[in-house]
CSV table of C-alpha atoms in Angstrom, one decimal:
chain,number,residue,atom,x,y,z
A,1158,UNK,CA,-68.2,-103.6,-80.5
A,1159,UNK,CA,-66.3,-105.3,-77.6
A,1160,UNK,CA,-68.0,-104.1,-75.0
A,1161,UNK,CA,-69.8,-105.9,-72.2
A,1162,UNK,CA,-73.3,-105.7,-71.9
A,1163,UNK,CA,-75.8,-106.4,-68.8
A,1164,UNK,CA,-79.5,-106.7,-70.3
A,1165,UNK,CA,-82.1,-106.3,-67.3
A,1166,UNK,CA,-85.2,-108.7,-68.0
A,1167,UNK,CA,-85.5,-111.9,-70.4
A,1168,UNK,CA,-88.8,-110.8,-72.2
A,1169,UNK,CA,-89.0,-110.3,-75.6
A,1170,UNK,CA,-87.5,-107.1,-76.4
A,1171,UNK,CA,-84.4,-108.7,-74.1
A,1172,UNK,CA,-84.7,-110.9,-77.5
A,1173,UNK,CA,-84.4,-108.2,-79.5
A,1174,UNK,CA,-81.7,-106.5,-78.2
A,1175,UNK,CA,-79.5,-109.3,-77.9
A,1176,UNK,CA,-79.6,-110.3,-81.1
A,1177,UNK,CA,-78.5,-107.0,-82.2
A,1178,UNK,CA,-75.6,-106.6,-79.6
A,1179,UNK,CA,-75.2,-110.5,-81.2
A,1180,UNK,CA,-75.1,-109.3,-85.2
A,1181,UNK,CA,-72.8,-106.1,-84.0
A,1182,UNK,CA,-69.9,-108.5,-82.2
A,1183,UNK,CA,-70.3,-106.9,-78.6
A,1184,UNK,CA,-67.9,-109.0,-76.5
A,1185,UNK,CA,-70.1,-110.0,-73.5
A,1186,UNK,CA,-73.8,-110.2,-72.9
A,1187,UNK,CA,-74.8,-110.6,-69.1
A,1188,UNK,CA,-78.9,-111.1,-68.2
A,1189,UNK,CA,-80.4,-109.9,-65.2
A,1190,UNK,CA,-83.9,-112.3,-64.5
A,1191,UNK,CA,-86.3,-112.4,-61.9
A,1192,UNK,CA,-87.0,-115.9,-63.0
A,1193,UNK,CA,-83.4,-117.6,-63.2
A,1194,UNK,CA,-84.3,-121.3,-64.6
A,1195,UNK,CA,-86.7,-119.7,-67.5
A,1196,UNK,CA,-83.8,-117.6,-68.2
A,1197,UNK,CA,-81.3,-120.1,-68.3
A,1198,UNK,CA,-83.8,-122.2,-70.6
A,1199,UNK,CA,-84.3,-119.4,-72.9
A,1200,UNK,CA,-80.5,-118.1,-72.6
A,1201,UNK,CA,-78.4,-121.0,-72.6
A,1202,UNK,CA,-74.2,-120.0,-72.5
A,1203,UNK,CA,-74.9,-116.6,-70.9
A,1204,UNK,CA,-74.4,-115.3,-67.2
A,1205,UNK,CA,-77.7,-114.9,-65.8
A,1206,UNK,CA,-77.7,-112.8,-62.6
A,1207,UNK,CA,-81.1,-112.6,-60.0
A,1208,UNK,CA,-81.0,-109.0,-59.1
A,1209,UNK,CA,-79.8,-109.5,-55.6
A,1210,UNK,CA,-76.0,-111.1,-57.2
A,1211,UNK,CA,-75.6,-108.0,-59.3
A,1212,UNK,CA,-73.7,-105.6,-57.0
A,1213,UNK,CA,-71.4,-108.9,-57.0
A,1214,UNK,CA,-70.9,-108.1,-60.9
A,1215,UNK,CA,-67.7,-105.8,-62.2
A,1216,UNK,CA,-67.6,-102.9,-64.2
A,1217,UNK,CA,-69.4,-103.1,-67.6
A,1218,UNK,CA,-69.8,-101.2,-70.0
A,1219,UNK,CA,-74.0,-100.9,-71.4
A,1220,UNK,CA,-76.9,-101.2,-69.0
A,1221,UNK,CA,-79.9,-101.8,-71.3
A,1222,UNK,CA,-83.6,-102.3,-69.0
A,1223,UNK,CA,-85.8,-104.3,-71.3
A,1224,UNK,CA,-88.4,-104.7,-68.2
A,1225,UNK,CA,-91.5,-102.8,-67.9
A,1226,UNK,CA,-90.5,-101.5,-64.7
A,1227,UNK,CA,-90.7,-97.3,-64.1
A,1228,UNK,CA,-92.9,-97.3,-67.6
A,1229,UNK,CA,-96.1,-95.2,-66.9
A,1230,UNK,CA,-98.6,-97.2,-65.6
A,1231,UNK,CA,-96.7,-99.9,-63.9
A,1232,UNK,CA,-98.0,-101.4,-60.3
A,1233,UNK,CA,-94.8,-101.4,-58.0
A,1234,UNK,CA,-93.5,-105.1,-57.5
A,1235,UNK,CA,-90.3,-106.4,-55.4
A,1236,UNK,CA,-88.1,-104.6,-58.2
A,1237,UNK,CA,-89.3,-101.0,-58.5
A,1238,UNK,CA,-90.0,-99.8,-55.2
A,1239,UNK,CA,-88.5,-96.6,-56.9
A,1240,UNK,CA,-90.2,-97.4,-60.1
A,1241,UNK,CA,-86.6,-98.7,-61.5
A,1242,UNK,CA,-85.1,-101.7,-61.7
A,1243,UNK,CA,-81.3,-101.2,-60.2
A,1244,UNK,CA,-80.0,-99.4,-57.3
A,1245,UNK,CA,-79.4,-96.1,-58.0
A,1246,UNK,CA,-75.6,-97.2,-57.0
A,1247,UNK,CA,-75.2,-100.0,-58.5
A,1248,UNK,CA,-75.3,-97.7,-62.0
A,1249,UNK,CA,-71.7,-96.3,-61.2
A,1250,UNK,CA,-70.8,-99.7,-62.6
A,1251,UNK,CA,-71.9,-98.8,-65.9
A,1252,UNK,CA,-71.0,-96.1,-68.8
A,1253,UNK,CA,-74.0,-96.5,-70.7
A,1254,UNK,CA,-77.7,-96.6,-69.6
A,1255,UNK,CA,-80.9,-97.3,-71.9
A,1256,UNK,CA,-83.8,-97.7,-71.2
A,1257,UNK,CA,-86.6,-99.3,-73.8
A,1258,UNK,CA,-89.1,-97.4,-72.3
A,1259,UNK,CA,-90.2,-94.0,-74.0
A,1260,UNK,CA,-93.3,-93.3,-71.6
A,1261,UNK,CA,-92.7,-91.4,-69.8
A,1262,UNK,CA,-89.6,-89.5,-71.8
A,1263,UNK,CA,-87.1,-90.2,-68.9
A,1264,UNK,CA,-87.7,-93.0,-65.9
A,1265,UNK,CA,-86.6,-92.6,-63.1
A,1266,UNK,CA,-83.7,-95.2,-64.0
A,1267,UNK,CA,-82.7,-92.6,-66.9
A,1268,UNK,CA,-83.1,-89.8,-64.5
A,1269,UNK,CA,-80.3,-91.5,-62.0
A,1270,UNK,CA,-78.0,-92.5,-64.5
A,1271,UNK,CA,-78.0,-88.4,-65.7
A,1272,UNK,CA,-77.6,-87.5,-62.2
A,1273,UNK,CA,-74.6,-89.9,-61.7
A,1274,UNK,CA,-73.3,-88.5,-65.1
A,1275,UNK,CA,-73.9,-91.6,-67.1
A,1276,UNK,CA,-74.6,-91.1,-70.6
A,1277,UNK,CA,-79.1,-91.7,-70.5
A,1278,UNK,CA,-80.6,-92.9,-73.6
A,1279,UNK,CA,-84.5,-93.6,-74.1
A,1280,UNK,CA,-86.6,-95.9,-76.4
A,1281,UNK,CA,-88.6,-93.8,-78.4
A,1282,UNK,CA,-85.7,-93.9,-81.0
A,1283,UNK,CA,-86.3,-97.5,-81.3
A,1284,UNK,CA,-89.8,-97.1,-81.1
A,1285,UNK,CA,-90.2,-94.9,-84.2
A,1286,UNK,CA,-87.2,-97.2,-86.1
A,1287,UNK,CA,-89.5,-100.5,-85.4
A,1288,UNK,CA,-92.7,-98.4,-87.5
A,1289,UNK,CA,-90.5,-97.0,-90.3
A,1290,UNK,CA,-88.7,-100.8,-90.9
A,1291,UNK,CA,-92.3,-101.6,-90.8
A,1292,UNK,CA,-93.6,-99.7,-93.1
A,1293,UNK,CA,-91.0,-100.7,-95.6
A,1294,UNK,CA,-91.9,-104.1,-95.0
A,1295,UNK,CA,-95.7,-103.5,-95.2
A,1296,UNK,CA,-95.4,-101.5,-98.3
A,1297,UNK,CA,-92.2,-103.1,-99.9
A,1298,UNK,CA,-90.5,-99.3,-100.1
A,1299,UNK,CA,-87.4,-97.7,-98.7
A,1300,UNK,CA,-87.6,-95.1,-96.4
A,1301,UNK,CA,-84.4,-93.2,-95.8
A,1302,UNK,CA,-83.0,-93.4,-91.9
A,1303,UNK,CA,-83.1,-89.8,-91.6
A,1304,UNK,CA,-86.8,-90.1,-91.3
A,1305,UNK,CA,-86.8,-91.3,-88.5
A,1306,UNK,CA,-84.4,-89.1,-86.3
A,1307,UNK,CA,-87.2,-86.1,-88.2
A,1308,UNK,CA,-89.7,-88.5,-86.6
A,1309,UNK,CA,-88.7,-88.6,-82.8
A,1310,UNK,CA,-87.5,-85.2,-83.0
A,1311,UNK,CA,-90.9,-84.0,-84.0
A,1312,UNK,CA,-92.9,-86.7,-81.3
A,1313,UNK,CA,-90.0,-85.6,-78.2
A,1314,UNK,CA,-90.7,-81.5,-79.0
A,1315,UNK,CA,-94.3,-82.6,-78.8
A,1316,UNK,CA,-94.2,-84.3,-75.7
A,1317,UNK,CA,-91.7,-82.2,-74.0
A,1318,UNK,CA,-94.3,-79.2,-75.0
Protein backbone atom coordinates (compact mmCIF):
# COMPACT_ATOMS: atom_id res chain seq x y z
CA UNK A 1 0.00 0.00 0.00
CA UNK A 2 1.16 3.58 -0.90
CA UNK A 3 3.85 2.90 -2.66
CA UNK A 4 4.91 3.83 -6.21
CA UNK A 5 5.27 1.41 -8.66
CA UNK A 6 7.19 1.42 -12.16
CA UNK A 7 5.98 -1.79 -14.24
CA UNK A 8 8.46 -2.51 -17.24
CA UNK A 9 6.46 -3.74 -20.45
CA UNK A 10 2.53 -3.34 -21.22
CA UNK A 11 1.90 -7.08 -22.13
CA UNK A 12 -0.38 -9.08 -20.53
CA UNK A 13 1.09 -10.06 -17.33
CA UNK A 14 1.78 -6.00 -17.07
CA UNK A 15 -2.27 -6.55 -16.89
CA UNK A 16 -2.05 -8.74 -14.33
CA UNK A 17 0.04 -7.02 -12.09
CA UNK A 18 -1.56 -3.90 -12.27
CA UNK A 19 -4.67 -4.90 -11.36
CA UNK A 20 -3.38 -6.41 -8.30
CA UNK A 21 -1.17 -3.32 -7.29
CA UNK A 22 -4.87 -1.67 -8.38
CA UNK A 23 -7.19 -4.06 -5.80
CA UNK A 24 -4.20 -3.59 -3.05
CA UNK A 25 -4.40 0.63 -3.11
CA UNK A 26 -0.64 1.13 -4.12
CA UNK A 27 -0.42 4.85 -4.57
CA UNK A 28 1.27 5.23 -8.10
CA UNK A 29 1.67 2.95 -10.99
CA UNK A 30 4.33 4.15 -13.66
CA UNK A 31 4.70 1.94 -17.19
CA UNK A 32 7.77 1.59 -18.92
CA UNK A 33 6.79 0.69 -23.11
CA UNK A 34 8.76 0.22 -25.94
CA UNK A 35 5.68 1.10 -27.85
CA UNK A 36 4.35 4.45 -26.22
CA UNK A 37 0.96 5.16 -28.24
CA UNK A 38 -0.24 1.28 -27.74
CA UNK A 39 0.55 1.92 -24.23
CA UNK A 40 -1.18 4.99 -23.82
CA UNK A 41 -4.22 3.27 -25.64
CA UNK A 42 -4.18 0.35 -23.42
CA UNK A 43 -3.15 2.56 -20.20
CA UNK A 44 -5.07 5.52 -20.27
CA UNK A 45 -4.41 8.02 -16.86
CA UNK A 46 -0.93 6.54 -16.21
CA UNK A 47 2.72 7.85 -16.86
CA UNK A 48 4.06 5.89 -19.52
CA UNK A 49 7.89 6.29 -19.87
CA UNK A 50 10.06 4.89 -23.28
CA UNK A 51 13.02 3.42 -21.66
CA UNK A 52 15.37 6.22 -22.68
CA UNK A 53 13.14 9.00 -20.19
CA UNK A 54 13.46 6.71 -17.27
CA UNK A 55 16.82 7.81 -15.63
CA UNK A 56 14.59 11.25 -15.85
CA UNK A 57 12.17 9.39 -13.27
CA UNK A 58 12.55 9.83 -9.16
CA UNK A 59 12.91 7.46 -6.62
CA UNK A 60 10.20 4.74 -6.41
CA UNK A 61 9.57 2.34 -4.59
CA UNK A 62 8.79 -1.46 -6.76
CA UNK A 63 10.39 -2.27 -9.99
CA UNK A 64 8.34 -5.12 -11.34
CA UNK A 65 9.75 -6.48 -15.31
CA UNK A 66 6.75 -8.01 -16.92
CA UNK A 67 8.88 -8.28 -20.37
CA UNK A 68 10.38 -11.34 -21.56
CA UNK A 69 13.70 -9.85 -21.61
CA UNK A 70 16.86 -12.00 -19.74
CA UNK A 71 14.17 -15.11 -19.69
CA UNK A 72 16.13 -18.19 -21.11
CA UNK A 73 15.85 -18.32 -24.47
CA UNK A 74 15.38 -14.71 -25.47
CA UNK A 75 17.15 -13.25 -28.82
CA UNK A 76 18.92 -9.95 -27.61
CA UNK A 77 16.85 -6.80 -28.97
CA UNK A 78 17.60 -2.89 -28.41
CA UNK A 79 16.62 -3.51 -24.63
CA UNK A 80 18.73 -6.43 -23.36
CA UNK A 81 22.01 -6.01 -24.67
CA UNK A 82 22.76 -7.49 -21.09
CA UNK A 83 19.82 -9.72 -21.22
CA UNK A 84 17.89 -7.06 -18.77
CA UNK A 85 15.74 -4.48 -19.30
CA UNK A 86 17.26 -1.43 -17.07
CA UNK A 87 20.59 -0.07 -16.55
CA UNK A 88 22.18 -1.73 -13.87
CA UNK A 89 22.23 2.02 -12.32
CA UNK A 90 19.21 3.08 -12.90
CA UNK A 91 18.03 0.17 -10.08
CA UNK A 92 19.48 2.35 -7.18
CA UNK A 93 16.21 4.20 -7.80
CA UNK A 94 14.33 1.50 -6.56
CA UNK A 95 13.80 -0.68 -3.07
CA UNK A 96 12.15 -3.49 -4.64
CA UNK A 97 12.91 -5.53 -7.76
CA UNK A 98 10.74 -8.49 -9.28
CA UNK A 99 11.09 -10.04 -11.91
CA UNK A 100 8.07 -12.40 -13.51
CA UNK A 101 10.50 -14.53 -14.93
CA UNK A 102 11.40 -17.87 -13.07
CA UNK A 103 13.71 -19.38 -15.95
CA UNK A 104 16.33 -19.14 -15.33
CA UNK A 105 15.96 -18.83 -11.20
CA UNK A 106 17.71 -15.33 -11.16
CA UNK A 107 18.15 -12.93 -14.49
CA UNK A 108 20.64 -11.05 -14.72
CA UNK A 109 18.21 -8.03 -13.70
CA UNK A 110 17.61 -10.03 -10.30
CA UNK A 111 21.24 -10.68 -10.06
CA UNK A 112 22.02 -6.65 -10.21
CA UNK A 113 19.53 -5.64 -8.02
CA UNK A 114 21.16 -8.31 -5.21
CA UNK A 115 24.44 -6.90 -6.01
CA UNK A 116 23.26 -3.33 -5.45
CA UNK A 117 21.54 -4.60 -2.24
CA UNK A 118 18.05 -4.32 -3.45
CA UNK A 119 15.65 -6.73 -2.10
CA UNK A 120 15.44 -9.56 -5.61
CA UNK A 121 12.29 -11.40 -5.85
CA UNK A 122 11.48 -14.07 -8.82
CA UNK A 123 8.26 -15.34 -10.51
CA UNK A 124 8.12 -18.80 -9.89
CA UNK A 125 6.04 -17.88 -6.68
CA UNK A 126 3.49 -16.50 -8.97
CA UNK A 127 3.92 -19.18 -11.23
CA UNK A 128 2.96 -21.98 -8.93
CA UNK A 129 0.01 -19.57 -7.20
CA UNK A 130 -1.55 -19.13 -11.01
CA UNK A 131 -1.77 -23.52 -11.10
CA UNK A 132 -3.01 -23.95 -7.55
CA UNK A 133 -5.95 -20.94 -8.09
CA UNK A 134 -6.35 -22.99 -11.09
CA UNK A 135 -6.84 -25.97 -9.88
CA UNK A 136 -9.47 -24.70 -7.50
CA UNK A 137 -11.19 -23.27 -10.32
CA UNK A 138 -10.87 -26.45 -12.56
CA UNK A 139 -11.96 -28.72 -9.80
CA UNK A 140 -14.27 -26.23 -7.71
CA UNK A 141 -12.00 -27.11 -4.34
CA UNK A 142 -9.92 -25.12 -1.97
CA UNK A 143 -6.48 -25.64 -1.65
CA UNK A 144 -4.80 -24.10 1.34
CA UNK A 145 -2.02 -21.19 0.39
CA UNK A 146 0.51 -23.05 2.21
CA UNK A 147 0.61 -25.41 -0.70
CA UNK A 148 1.98 -23.48 -2.66
CA UNK A 149 5.03 -21.89 -0.69
CA UNK A 150 5.55 -26.42 -0.19
CA UNK A 151 5.28 -26.14 -3.93
CA UNK A 152 8.15 -23.68 -5.04
CA UNK A 153 10.13 -24.73 -2.19
CA UNK A 154 10.15 -28.22 -3.53
CA UNK A 155 10.55 -26.98 -7.57
CA UNK A 156 13.58 -24.04 -6.37
CA UNK A 157 15.54 -27.14 -4.25
CA UNK A 158 15.14 -29.02 -7.48
CA UNK A 159 16.37 -26.60 -9.76
CA UNK A 160 18.98 -25.24 -7.62
CA UNK A 161 20.17 -29.09 -7.37
Amino acid sequence: KDKIILILGTGGASRAVSRYLEDNHVKTIKFASTNIEYAKSKYSGYEIYNYNELNALEKTDIVVNCTPVGMYGTVDSDLDILNTPIDKLFLTKFDIAIDLIYNPLETIFLKQARELGIKAVNGLYMLVAQAVKSQEIWNDIVIDDSVIDKVNNLIENKIRN
